[in-house]
Tab-separated table of C-alpha atoms in Angstrom:
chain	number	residue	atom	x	y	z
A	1	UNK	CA	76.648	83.796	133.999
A	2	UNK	CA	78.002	82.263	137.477
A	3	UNK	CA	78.009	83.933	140.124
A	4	UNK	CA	81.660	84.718	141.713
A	5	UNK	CA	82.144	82.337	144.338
A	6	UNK	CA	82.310	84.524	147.216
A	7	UNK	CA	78.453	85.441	146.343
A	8	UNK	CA	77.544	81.576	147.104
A	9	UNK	CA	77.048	81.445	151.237
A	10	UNK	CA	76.169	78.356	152.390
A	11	UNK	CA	74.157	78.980	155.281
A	12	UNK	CA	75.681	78.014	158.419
A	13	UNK	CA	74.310	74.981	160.346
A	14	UNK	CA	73.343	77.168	163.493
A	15	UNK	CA	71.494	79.376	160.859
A	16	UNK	CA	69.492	76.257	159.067
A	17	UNK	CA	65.992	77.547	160.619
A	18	UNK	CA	66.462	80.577	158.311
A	19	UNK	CA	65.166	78.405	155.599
A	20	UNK	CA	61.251	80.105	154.356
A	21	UNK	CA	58.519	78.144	154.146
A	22	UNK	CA	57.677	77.646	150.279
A	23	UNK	CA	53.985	79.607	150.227
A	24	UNK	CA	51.924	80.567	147.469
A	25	UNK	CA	51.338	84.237	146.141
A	26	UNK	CA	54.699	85.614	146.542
A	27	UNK	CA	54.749	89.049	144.928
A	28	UNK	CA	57.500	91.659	144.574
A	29	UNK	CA	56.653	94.748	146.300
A	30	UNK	CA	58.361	98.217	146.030
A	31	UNK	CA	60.683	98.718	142.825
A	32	UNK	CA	63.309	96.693	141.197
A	33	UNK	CA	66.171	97.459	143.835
A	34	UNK	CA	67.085	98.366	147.151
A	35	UNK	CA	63.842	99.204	148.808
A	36	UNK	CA	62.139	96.249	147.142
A	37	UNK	CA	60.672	93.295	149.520
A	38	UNK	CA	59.089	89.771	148.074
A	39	UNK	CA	55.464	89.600	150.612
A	40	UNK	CA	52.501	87.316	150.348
A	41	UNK	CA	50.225	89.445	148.233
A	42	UNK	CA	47.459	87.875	149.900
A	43	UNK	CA	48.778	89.798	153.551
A	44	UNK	CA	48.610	93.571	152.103
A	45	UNK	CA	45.367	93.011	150.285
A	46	UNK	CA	43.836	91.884	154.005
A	47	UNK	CA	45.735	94.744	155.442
A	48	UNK	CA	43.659	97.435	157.245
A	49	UNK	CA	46.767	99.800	158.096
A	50	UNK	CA	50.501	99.266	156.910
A	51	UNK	CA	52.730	100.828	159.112
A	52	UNK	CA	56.248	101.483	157.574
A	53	UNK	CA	59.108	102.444	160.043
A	54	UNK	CA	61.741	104.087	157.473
A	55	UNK	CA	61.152	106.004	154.521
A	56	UNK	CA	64.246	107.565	153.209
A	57	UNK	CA	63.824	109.120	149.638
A	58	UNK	CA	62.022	105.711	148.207
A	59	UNK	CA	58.301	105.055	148.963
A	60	UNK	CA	57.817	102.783	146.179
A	61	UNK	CA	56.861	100.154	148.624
A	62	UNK	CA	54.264	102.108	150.255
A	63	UNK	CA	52.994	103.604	146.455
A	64	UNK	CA	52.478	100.091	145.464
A	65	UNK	CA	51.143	98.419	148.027
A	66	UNK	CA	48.678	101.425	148.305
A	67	UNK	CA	47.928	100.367	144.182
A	68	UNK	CA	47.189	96.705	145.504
A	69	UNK	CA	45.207	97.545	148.381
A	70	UNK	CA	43.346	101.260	147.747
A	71	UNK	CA	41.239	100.974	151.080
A	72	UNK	CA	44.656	100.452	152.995
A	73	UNK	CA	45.989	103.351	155.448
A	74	UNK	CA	49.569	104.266	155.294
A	75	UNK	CA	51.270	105.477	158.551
A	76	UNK	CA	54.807	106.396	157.356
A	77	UNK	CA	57.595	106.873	159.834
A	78	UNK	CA	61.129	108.499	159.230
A	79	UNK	CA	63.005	111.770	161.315
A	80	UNK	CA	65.101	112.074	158.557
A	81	UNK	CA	63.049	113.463	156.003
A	82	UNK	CA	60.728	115.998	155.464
A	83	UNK	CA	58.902	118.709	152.686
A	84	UNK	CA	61.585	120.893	153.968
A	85	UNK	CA	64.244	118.944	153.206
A	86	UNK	CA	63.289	118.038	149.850
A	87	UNK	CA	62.529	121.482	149.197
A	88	UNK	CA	66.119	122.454	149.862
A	89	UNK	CA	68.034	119.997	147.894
A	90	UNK	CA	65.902	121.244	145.077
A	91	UNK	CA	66.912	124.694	145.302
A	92	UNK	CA	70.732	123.579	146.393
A	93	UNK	CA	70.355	121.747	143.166
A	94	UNK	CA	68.962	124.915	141.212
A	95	UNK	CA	71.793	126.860	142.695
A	96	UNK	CA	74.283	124.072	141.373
A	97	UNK	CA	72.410	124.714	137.567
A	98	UNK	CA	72.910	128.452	137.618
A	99	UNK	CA	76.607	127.997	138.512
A	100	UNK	CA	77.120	125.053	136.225
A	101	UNK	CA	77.883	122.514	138.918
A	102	UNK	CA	74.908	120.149	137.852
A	103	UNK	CA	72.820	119.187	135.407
A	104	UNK	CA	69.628	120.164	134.295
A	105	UNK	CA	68.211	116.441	134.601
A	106	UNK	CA	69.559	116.563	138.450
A	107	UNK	CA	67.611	119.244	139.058
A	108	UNK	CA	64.497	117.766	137.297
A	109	UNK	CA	64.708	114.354	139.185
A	110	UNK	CA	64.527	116.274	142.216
A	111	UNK	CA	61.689	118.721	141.266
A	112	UNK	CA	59.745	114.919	140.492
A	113	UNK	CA	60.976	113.626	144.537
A	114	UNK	CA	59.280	116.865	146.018
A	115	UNK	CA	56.338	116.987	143.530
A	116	UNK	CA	56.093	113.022	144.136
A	117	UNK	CA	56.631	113.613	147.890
A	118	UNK	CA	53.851	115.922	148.145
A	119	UNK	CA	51.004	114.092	146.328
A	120	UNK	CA	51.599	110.854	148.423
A	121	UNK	CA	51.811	112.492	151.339
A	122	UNK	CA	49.415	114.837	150.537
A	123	UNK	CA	46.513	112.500	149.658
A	124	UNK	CA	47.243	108.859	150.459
A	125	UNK	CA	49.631	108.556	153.330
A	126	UNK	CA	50.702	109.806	156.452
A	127	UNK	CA	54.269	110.959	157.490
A	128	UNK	CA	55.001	110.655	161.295
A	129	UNK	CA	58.449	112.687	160.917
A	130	UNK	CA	59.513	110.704	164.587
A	131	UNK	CA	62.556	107.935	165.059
A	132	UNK	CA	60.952	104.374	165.655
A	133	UNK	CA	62.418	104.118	169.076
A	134	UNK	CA	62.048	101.671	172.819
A	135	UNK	CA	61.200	105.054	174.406
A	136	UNK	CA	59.175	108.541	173.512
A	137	UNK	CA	60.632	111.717	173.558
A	138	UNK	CA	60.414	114.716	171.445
A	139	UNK	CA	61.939	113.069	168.778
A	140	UNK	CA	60.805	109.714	169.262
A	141	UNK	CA	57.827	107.449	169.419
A	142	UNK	CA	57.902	104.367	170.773
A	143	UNK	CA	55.685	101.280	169.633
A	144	UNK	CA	52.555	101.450	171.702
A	145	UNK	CA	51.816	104.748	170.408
A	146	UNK	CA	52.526	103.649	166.943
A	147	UNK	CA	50.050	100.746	167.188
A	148	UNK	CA	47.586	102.957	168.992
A	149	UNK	CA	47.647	105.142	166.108
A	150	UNK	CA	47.002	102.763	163.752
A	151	UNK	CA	43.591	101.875	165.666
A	152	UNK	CA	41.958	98.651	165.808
A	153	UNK	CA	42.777	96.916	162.373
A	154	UNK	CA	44.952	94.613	161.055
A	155	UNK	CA	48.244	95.642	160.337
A	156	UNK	CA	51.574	95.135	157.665
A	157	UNK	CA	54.544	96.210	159.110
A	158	UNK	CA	57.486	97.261	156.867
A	159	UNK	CA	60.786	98.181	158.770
A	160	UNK	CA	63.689	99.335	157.715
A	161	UNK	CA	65.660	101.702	160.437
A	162	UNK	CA	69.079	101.105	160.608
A	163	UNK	CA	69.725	99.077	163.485
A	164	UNK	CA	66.444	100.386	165.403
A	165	UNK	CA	65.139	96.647	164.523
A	166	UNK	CA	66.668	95.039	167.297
A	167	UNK	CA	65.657	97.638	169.518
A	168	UNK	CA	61.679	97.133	169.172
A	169	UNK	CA	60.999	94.153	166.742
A	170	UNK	CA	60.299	91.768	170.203
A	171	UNK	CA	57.526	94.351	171.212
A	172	UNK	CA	56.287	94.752	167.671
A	173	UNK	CA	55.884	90.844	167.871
A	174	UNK	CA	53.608	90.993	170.861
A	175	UNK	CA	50.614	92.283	169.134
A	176	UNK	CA	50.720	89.333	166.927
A	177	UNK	CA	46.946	89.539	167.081
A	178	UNK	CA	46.704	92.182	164.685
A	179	UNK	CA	49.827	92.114	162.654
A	180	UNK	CA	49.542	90.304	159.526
A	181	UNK	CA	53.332	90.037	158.857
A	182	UNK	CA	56.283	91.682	158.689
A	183	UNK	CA	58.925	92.808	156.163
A	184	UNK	CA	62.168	93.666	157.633
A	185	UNK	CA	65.920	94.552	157.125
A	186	UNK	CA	68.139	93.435	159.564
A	187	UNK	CA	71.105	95.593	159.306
A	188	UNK	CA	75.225	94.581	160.897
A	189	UNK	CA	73.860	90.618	161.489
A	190	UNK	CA	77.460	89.754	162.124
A	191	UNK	CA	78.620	91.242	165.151
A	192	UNK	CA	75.129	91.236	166.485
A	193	UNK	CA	74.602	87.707	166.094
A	194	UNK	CA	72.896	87.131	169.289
A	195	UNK	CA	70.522	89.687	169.293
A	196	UNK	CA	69.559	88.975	165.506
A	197	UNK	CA	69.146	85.242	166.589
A	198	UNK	CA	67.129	85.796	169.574
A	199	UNK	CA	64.749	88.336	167.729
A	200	UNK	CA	63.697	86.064	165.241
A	201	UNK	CA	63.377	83.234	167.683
A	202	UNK	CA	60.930	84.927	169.063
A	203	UNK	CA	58.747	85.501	166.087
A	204	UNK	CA	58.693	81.723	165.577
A	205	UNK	CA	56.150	81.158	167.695
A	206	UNK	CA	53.446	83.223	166.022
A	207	UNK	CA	55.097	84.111	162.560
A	208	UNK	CA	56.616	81.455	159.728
A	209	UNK	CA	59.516	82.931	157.683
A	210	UNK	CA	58.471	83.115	154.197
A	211	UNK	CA	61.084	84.641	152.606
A	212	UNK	CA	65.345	85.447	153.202
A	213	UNK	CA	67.210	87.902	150.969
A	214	UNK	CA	70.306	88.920	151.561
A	215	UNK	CA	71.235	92.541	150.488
A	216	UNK	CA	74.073	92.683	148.246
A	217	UNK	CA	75.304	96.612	149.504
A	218	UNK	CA	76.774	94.863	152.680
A	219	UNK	CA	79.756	92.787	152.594
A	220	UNK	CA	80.210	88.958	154.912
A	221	UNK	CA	80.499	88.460	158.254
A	222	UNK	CA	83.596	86.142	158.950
A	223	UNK	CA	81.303	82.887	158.730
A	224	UNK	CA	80.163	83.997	155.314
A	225	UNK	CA	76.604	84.695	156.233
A	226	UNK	CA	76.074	88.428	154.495
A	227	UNK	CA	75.971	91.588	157.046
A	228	UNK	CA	72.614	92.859	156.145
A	229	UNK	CA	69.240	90.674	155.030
A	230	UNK	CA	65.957	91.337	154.187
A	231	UNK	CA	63.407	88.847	156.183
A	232	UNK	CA	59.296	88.662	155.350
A	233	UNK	CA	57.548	87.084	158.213
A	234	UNK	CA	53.436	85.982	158.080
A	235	UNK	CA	51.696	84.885	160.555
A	236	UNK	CA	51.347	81.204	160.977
A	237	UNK	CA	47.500	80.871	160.754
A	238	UNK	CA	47.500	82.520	156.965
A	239	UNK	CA	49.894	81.001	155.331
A	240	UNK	CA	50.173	76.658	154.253
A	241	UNK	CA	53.444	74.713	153.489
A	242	UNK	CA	54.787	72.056	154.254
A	243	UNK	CA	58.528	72.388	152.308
A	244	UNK	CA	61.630	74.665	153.208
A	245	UNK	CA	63.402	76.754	150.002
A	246	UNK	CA	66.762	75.422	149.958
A	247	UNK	CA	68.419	77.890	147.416
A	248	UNK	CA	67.490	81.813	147.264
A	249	UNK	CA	67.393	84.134	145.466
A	250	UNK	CA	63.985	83.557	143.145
A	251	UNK	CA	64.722	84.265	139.998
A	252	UNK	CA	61.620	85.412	139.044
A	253	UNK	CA	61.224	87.752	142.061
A	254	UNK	CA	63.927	89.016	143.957
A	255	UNK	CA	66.643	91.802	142.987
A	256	UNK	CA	69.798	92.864	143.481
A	257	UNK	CA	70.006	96.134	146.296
A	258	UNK	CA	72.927	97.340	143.976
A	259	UNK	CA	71.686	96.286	140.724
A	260	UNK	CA	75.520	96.815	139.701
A	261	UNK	CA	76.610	93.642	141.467
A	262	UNK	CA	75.376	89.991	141.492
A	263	UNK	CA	73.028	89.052	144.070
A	264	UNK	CA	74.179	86.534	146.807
A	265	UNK	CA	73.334	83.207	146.472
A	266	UNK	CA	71.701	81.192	149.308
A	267	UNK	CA	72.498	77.582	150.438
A	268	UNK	CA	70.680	75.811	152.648
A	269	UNK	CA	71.940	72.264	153.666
């Protein structure tokens, strides 16, 4: 089936740098959705530490890169969420059952979250309940800490915070000695053009982009290019290509966020 042609974005000219490297070992990491990121397999199975900055109520990614890489330690970090939250919604939800507001399977998928929520975090990963921040507060930790944390090994870094990218991705990009690569969402690219732009510039010096998707939840900015895109970043001295992709999605790996709509189709000149 064709896609509609609104879903076809030919990639601006100023944008043409966007275009990955074509590497080897591409692998689908973290479900078959949003929350999903295509990574060099060959990065998390070197990976000492992965740091993820967002967790939300998915940590497929950090459940399967742990089932990749079993010696890897996972520092997790999200305000948002907690064991006390979780344990709320599941008795809001129980409450909703008894007064016939909600199904019994509602109430079982969030008995699995908590349950699931608890042996991860229990056993195999670490939950910094902080905001990924420029500063530290009592609510905040900014990324010095977060690297000092994570010791002296080499690191994956998986981001996804809403904006908070732009914020600290530069100084996450300094200790390009130990990071591996990166997997990020880049979140309202439109209207911060600029600061998306400059960001990414400055990885280019250290870090090849190896793979662009764009996430289909978020509409077009005004030159087509989507709001919101998913960017996987290795560092230059592991990876070996020599071609650009010119058309994205990969069939065989990526996914649409909202598996109820098409994916958008990339076109690089």
């Amino acid at each position: 089936m064709s896609l509609p042609a609104d879903l076809h974005v030919r990639i601006p000219e100023s944008l043409s740098w966007l275009a990955p490297l074509e590497v080897d070992g591409l692998i689908r990491v973290g479900g078959e959705a949003d929350g999903g990121y295509v990574v060099p397999a060959g990065l998390l199975r070197n990976a000492e530490v992965l740091v993820s900055m967002g967790l939300g109520h998915n940590w497929q990614f950090e459940k399967d890169v742990k089932a990749l890489n079993r010696g890897v330690r996972i520092h997790v970090y999200d305000h948002t969420v907690s064991d006390r939250l979780f344990a709320r919604q599941l008795l809001a939800e129980v409450a909703g059952l008894v007064a016939g507001r909600t199904s019994l399977a509602t109430v079982r998928r969030r008995r699995l979250r908590l349950n699931d929520y608890r042996a991860f975090f229990g056993t195999e990963a670490t939950h910094f309940r902080e905001r990924i921040h420029d500063r530290c507060d009592s609510h905040s930790v900014d990324i010095p800490t977060v690297l000092a944390r994570a010791g002296t090994g080499r690191v994956f870094v998986k981001m996804d915070i809403e904006g908070g990218e732009y914020r600290v991705l530069e100084e996450v990009l300094s200790y390009a000695d130990r990071i591996l690569g990166l997997a990020v969402e880049f979140h309202d690219v439109g209207p911060l053009r600029p600061v998306f732009e400059r960001v990414l510039e400055a990885s280019r010096g250290r870090f090849e982009i190896v793979h662009v998707h764009a996430n289909n939840f978020a509409p077009t900015y005004r030159d087509g290019f989507p709001e919101a895109c998913e960017v996987t970043l290795a560092r230059r001295d592991l990876v070996q290509g020599t071609k650009r992709r010119r058309t994205l999605p990969l069939a065989d790996l990526d996914r649409p966020n909202d598996p109820r709509s098409p994916d958008y189709r990339l076109l690089f000149d």
